PDB file of C-alpha atoms in Angstrom:
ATOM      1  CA  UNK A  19      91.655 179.708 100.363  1.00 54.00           C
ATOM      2  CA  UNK A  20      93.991 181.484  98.277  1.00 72.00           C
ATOM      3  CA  UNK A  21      96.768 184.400  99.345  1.00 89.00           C
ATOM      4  CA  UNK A  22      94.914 187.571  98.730  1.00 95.00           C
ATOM      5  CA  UNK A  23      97.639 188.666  96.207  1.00 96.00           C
ATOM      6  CA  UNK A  24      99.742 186.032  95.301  1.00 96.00           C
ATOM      7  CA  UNK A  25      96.636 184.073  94.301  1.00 96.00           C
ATOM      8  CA  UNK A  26      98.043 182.371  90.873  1.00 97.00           C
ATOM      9  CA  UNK A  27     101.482 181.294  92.480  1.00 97.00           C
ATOM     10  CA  UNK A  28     103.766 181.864  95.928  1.00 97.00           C
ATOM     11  CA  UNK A  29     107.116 181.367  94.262  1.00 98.00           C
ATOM     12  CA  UNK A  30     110.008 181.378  96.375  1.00 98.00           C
ATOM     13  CA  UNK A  31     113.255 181.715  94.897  1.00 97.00           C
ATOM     14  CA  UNK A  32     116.825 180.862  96.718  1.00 95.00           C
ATOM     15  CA  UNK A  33     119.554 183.189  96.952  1.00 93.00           C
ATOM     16  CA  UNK A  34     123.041 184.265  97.646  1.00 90.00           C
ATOM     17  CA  UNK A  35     122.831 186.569 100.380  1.00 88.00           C
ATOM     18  CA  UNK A  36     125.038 189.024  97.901  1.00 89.00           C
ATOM     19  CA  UNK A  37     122.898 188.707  95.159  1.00 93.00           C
ATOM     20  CA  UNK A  38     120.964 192.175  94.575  1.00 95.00           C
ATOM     21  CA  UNK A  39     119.507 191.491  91.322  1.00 97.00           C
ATOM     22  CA  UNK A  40     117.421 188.084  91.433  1.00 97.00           C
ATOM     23  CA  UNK A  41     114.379 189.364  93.479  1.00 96.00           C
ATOM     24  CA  UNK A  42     114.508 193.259  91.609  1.00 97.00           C
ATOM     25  CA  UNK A  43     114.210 191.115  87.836  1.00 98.00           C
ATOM     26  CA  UNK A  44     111.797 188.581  88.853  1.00 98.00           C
ATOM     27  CA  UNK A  45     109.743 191.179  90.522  1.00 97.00           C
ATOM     28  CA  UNK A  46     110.071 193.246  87.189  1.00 97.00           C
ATOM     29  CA  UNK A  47     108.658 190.223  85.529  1.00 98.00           C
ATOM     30  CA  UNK A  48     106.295 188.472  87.802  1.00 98.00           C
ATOM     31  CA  UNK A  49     102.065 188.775  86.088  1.00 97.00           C
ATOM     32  CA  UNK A  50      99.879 189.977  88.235  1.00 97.00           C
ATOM     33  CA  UNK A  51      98.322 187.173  91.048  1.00 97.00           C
ATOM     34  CA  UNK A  52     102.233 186.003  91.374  1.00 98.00           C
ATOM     35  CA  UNK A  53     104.637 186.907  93.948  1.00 98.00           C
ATOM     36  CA  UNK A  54     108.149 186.059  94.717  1.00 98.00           C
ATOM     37  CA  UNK A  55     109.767 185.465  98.119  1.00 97.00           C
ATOM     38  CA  UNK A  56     113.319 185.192  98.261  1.00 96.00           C
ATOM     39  CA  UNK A  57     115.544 182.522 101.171  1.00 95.00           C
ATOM     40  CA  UNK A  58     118.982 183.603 101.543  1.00 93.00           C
ATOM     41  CA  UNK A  59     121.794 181.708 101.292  1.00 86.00           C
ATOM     42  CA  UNK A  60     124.582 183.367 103.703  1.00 87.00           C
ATOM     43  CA  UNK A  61     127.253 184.271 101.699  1.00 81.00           C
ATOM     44  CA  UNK A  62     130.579 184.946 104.590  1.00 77.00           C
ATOM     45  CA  UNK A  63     133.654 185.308 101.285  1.00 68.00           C
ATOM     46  CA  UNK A  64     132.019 187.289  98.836  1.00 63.00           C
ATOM     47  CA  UNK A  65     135.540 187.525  97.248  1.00 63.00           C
ATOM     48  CA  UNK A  66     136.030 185.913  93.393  1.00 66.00           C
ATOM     49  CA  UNK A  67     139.182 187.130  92.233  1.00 69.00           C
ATOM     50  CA  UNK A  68     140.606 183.918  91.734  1.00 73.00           C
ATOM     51  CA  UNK A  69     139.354 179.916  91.210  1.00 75.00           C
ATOM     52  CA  UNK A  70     140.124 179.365  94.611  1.00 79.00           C
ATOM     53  CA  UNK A  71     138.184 182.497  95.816  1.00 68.00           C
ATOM     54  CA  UNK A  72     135.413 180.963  93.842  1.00 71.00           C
ATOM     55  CA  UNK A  73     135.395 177.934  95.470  1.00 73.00           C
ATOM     56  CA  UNK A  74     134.879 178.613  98.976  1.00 77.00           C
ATOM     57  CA  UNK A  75     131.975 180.826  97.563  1.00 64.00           C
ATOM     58  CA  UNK A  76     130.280 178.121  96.575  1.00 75.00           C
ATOM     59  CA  UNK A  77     130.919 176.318  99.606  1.00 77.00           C
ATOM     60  CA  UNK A  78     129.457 179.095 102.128  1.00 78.00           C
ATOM     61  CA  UNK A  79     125.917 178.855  99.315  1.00 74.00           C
ATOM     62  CA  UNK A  80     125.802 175.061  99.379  1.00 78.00           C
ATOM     63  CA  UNK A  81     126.772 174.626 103.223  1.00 82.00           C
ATOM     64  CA  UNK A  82     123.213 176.973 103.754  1.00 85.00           C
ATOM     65  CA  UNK A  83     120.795 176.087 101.631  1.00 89.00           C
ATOM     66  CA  UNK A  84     119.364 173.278 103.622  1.00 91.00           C
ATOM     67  CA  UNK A  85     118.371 176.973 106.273  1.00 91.00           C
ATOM     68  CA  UNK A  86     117.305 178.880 103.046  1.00 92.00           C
ATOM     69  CA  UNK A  87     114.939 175.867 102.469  1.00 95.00           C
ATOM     70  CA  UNK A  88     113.787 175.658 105.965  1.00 95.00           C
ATOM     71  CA  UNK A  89     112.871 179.375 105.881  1.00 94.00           C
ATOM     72  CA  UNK A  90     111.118 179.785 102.768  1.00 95.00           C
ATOM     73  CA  UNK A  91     108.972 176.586 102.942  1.00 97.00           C
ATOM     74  CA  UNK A  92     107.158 177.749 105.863  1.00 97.00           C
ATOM     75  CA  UNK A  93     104.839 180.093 103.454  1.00 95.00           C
ATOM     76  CA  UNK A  94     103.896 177.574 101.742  1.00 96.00           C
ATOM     77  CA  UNK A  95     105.184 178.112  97.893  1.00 97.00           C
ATOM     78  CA  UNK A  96     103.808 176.424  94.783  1.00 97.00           C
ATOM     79  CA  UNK A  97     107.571 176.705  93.455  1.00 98.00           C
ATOM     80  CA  UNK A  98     110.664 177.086  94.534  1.00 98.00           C
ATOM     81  CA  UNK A  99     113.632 178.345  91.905  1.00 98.00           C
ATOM     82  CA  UNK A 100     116.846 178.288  92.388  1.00 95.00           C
ATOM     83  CA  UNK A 101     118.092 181.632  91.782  1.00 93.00           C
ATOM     84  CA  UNK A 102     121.980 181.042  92.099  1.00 89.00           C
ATOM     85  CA  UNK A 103     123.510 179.098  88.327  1.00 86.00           C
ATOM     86  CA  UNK A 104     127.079 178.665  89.443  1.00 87.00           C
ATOM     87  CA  UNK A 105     126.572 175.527  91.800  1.00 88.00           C
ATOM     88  CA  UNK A 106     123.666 174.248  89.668  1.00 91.00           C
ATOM     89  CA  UNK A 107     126.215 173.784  86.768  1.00 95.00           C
ATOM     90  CA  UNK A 108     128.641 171.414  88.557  1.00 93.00           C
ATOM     91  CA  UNK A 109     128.632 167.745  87.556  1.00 93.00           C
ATOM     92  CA  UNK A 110     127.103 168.084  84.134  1.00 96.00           C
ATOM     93  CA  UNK A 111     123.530 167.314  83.502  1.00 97.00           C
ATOM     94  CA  UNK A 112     123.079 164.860  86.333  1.00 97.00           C
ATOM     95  CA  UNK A 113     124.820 166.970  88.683  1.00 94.00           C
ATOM     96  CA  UNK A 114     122.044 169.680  88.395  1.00 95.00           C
ATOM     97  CA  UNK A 115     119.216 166.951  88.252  1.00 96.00           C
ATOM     98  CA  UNK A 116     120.759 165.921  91.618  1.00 94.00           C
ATOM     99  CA  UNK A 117     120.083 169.622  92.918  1.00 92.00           C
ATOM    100  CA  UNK A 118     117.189 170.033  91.964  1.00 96.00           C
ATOM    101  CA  UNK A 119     116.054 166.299  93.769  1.00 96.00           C
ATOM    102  CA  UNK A 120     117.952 167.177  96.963  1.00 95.00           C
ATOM    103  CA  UNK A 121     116.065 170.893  97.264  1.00 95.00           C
ATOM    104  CA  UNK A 122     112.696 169.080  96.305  1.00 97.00           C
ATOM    105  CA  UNK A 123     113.356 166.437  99.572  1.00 97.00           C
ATOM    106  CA  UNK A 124     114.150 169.388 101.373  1.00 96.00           C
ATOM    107  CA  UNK A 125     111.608 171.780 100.811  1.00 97.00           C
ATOM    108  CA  UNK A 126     109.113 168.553 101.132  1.00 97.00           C
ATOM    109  CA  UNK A 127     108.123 167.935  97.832  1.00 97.00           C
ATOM    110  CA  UNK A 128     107.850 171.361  96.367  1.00 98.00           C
ATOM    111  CA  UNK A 129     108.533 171.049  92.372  1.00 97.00           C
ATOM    112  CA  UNK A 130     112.178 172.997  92.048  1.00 97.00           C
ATOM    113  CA  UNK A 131     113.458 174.967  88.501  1.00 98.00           C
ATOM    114  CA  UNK A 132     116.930 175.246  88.256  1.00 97.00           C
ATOM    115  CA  UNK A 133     118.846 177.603  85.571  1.00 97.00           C
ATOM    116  CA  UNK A 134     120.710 175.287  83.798  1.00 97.00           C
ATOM    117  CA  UNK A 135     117.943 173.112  83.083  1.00 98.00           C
ATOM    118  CA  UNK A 136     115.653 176.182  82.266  1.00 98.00           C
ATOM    119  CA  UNK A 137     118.161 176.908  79.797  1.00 98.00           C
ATOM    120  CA  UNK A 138     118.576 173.521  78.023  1.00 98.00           C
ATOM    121  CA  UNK A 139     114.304 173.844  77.570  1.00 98.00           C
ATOM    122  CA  UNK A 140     114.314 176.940  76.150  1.00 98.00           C
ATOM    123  CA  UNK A 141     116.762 175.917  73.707  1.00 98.00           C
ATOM    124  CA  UNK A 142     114.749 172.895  72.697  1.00 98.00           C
ATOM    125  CA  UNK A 143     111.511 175.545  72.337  1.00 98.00           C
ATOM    126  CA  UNK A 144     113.500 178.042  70.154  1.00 98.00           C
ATOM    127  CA  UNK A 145     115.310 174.838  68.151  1.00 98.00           C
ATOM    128  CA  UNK A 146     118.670 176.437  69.102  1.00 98.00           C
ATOM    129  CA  UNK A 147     121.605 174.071  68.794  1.00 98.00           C
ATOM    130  CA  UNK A 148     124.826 176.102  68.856  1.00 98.00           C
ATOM    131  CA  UNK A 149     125.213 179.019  71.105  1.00 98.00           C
ATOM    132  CA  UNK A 150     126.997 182.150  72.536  1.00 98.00           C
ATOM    133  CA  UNK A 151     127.562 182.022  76.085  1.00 98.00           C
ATOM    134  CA  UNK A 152     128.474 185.446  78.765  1.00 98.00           C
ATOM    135  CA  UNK A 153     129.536 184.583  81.584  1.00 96.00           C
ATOM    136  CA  UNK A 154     130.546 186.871  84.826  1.00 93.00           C
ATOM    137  CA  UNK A 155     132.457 183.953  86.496  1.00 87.00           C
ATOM    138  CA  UNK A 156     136.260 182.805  86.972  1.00 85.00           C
ATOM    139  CA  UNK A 157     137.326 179.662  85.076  1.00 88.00           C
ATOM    140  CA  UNK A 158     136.621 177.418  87.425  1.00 88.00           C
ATOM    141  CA  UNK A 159     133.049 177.791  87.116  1.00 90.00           C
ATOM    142  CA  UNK A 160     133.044 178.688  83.301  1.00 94.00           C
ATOM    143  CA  UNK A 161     134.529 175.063  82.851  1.00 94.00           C
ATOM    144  CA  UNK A 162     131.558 173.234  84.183  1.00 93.00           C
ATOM    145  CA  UNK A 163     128.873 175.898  82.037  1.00 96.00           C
ATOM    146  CA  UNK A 164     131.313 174.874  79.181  1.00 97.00           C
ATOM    147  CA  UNK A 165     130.392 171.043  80.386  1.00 97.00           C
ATOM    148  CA  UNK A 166     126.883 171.415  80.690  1.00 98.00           C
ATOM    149  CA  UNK A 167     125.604 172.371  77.564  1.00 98.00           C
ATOM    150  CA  UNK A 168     128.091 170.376  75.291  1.00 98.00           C
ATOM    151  CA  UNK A 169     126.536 167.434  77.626  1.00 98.00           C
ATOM    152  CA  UNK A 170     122.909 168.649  76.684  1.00 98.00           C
ATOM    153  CA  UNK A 171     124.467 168.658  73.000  1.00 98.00           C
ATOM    154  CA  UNK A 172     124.703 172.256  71.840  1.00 98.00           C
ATOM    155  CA  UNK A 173     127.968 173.656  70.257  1.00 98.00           C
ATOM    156  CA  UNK A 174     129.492 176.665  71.613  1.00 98.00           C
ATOM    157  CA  UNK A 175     130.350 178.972  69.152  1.00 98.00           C
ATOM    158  CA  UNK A 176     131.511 181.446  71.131  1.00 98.00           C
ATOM    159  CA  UNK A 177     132.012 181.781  75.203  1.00 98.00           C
ATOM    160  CA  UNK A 178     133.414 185.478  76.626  1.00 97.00           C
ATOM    161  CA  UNK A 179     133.851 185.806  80.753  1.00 91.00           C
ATOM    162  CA  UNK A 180     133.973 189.074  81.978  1.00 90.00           C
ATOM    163  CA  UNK A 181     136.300 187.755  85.652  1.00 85.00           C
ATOM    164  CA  UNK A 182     134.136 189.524  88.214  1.00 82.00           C
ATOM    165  CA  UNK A 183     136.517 190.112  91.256  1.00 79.00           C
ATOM    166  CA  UNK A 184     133.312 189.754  93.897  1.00 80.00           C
ATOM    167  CA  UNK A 185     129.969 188.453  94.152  1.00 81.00           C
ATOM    168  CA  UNK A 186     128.589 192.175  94.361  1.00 86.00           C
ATOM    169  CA  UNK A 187     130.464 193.090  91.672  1.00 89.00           C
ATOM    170  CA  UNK A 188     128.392 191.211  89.448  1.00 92.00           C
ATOM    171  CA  UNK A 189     125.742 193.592  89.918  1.00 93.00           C
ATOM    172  CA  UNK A 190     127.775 196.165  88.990  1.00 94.00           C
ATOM    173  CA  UNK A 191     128.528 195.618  85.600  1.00 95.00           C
ATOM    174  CA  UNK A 192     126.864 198.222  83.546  1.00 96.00           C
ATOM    175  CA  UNK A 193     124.205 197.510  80.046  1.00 96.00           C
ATOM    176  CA  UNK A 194     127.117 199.643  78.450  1.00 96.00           C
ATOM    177  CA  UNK A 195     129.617 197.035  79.113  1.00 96.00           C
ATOM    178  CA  UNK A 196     127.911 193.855  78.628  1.00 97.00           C
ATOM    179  CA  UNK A 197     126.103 195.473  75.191  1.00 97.00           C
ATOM    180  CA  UNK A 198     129.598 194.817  73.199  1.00 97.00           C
ATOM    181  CA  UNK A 199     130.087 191.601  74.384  1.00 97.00           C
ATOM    182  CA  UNK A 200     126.899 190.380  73.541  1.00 98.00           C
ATOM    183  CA  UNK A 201     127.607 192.082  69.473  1.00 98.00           C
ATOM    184  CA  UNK A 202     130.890 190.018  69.850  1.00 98.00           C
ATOM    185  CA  UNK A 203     129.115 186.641  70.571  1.00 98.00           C
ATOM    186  CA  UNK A 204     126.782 187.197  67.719  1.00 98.00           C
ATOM    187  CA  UNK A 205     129.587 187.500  65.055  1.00 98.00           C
ATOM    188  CA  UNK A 206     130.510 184.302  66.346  1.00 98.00           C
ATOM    189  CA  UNK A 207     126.825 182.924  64.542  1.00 98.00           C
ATOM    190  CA  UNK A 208     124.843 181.353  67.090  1.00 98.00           C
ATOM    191  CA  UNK A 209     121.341 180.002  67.034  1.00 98.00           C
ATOM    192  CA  UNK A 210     120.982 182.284  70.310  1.00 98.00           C
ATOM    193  CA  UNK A 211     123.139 184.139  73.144  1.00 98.00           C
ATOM    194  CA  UNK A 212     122.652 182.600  76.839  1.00 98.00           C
ATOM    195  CA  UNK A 213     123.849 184.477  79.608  1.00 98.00           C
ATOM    196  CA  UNK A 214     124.755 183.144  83.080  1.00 97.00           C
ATOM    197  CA  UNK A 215     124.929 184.650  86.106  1.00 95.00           C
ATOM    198  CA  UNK A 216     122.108 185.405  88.292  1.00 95.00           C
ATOM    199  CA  UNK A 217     123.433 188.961  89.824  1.00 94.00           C
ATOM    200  CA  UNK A 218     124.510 190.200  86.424  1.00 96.00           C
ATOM    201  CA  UNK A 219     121.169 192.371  84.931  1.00 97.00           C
ATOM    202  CA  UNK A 220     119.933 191.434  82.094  1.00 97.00           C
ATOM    203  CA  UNK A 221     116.093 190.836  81.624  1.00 98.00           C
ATOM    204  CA  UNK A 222     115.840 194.129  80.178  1.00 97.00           C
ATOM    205  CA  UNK A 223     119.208 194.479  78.044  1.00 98.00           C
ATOM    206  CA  UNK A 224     117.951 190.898  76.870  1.00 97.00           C
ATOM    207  CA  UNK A 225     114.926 192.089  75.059  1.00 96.00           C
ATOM    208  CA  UNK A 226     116.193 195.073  73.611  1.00 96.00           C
ATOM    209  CA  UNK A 227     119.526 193.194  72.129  1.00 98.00           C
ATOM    210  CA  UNK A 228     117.217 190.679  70.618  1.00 98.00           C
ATOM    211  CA  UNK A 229     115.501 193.383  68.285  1.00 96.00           C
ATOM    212  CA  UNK A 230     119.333 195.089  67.163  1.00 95.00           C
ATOM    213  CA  UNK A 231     121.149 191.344  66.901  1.00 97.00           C
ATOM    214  CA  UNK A 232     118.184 189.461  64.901  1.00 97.00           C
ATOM    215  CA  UNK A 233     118.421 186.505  67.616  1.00 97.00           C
ATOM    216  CA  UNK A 234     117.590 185.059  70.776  1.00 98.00           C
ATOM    217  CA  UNK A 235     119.181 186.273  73.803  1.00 98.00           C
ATOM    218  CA  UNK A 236     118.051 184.236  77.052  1.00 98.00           C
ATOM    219  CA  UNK A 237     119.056 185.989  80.804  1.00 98.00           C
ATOM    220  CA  UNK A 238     119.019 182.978  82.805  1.00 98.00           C
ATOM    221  CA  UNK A 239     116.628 185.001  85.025  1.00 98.00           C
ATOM    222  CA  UNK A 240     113.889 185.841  82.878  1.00 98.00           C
ATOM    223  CA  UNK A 241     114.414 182.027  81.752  1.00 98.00           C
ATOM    224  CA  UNK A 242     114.078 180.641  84.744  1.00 98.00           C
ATOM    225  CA  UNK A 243     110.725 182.807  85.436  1.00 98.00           C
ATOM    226  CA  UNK A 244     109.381 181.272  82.096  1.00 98.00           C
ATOM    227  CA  UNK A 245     110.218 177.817  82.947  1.00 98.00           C
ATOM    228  CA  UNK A 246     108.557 178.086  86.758  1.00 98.00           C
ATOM    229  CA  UNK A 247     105.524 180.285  85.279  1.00 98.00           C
ATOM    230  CA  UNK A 248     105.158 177.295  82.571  1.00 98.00           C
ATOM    231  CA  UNK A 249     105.102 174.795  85.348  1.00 98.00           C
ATOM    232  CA  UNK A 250     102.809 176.394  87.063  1.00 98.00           C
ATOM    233  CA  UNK A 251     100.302 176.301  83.746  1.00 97.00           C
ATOM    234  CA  UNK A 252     100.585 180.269  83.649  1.00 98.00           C
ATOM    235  CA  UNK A 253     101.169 180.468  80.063  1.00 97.00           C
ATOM    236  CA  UNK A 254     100.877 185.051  80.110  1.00 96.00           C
ATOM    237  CA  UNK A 255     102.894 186.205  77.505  1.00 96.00           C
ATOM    238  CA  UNK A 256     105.257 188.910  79.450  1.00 97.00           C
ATOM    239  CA  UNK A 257     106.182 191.648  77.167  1.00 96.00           C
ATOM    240  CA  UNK A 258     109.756 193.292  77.658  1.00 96.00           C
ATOM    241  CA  UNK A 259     112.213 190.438  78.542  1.00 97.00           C
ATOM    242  CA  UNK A 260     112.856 188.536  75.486  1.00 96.00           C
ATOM    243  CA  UNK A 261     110.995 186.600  72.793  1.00 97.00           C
ATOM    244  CA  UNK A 262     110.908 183.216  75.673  1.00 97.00           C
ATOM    245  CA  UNK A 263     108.636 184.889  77.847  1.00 98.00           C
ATOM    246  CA  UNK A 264     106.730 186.786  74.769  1.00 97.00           C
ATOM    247  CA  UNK A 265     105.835 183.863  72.657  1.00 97.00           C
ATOM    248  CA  UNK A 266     106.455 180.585  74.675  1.00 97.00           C
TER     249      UNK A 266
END
């Protein structure tokens, strides 16, 4: 029998316990019938002021993801995302592959959607082949983004980091911040702007920039929602968030 409201899709979606902004944008964008359930990651050095900083942030995500799993599994979800892109960038192409395998075995078999590779297929549905790239990490992590996509074969024409010092912090950068970074990536003539970053906001600034910039710009959330929703064979075109989730 199906749940009462989620009846389309249960999607649960993995966090950082300091991430604020995953379940508020994928509840902005979620149709009607699907629901989202978050599993929390605990997060015990929020701190990113430096690569090393960084590091052990990842560590504390990775070391508790196999609880996160445990947790969110036991209501049963069609689909679990992972809504945290730093880690899922590490080791190129096969690295994130590897992810998403090791959350399926965990979570028992449930199909898993990771950013990066959300990212890479909505490239290949918009024919995009060089890109922008805004990122709210430290270097450390910007190196293996940088990796990623020149593995999946796309140019980067431009790539701006905006050095968060903090996990929270992320959440705290404003639309009137990010709004000239995004006009400086597009003078750099990209097929399409990416952003990373799962607690930085975007859904919303994403749709609007695409109408004053003439080109794609894909928020690795609302991405992520498209690629899960497509999965799923919901195929609603979500007005709002981007031409991805409009027209694709």
């Amino acid at each position: 029998m199906p749940d009462v409201i989620g009846y389309r899709a249960n999607v649960a979606v993995l966090i950082p316990s300091t991430n604020t902004v995953v379940e508020a944008e994928y509840n902005m964008m979620a149709p009607h019938g699907v629901t989202i359930h978050a599993g929390r990651m605990y997060v015990g050095r929020p701190q990113l002021h430096s690569d090393e900083a960084t590091v052990q942030l990842l560590d504390d995500v990775r070391a508790d993801v196999p609880n996160a799993v445990r947790d969110v599994v036991t209501l049963q979800p069609d689909q679990i995302v992972m809504g945290m892109s730093a880690p899922t960038f590490y080791g190129g192409l096969e690295g994130c592959r590897q992810y998403e395998r090791e959350i399926t075995e965990l979570a028992g078999g449930v199909p898993v959607t990771s950013g990066p590779a959300s990212l890479v297929r909505a490239l290949d549905a918009l024919e995009a082949r060089t890109i922008g790239v805004l990122s709210p990490y430290q270097p450390v992590n910007d190196k293996q983004v940088v990796n990623y996509f020149e593995e999946a074969g796309r140019s980067i024409t431009g790539y701006l980091g905006m050095r968060t010092g903090s996990a929270t912090g992320i959440a705290e950068l404003t639309e009137d911040e990010v709004r000239p970074k995004l006009t400086e990536l597009a003078a750099s003539k990209p097929d399409a702007i990416v952003q990373v970053g799962t607690n930085l906001a975007m859904v919303r600034l994403a749709g609007e920039a695409e109408r004053w910039l003439g080109l794609p710009v894909l928020a690795i959330n609302a991405t992520s929602m498209w690629s899960a929703l497509r999965d799923l064979g919901i195929d609603d075109g979500i007005r709002g968030f981007g031409c991805l989730l409009r027209d694709h």
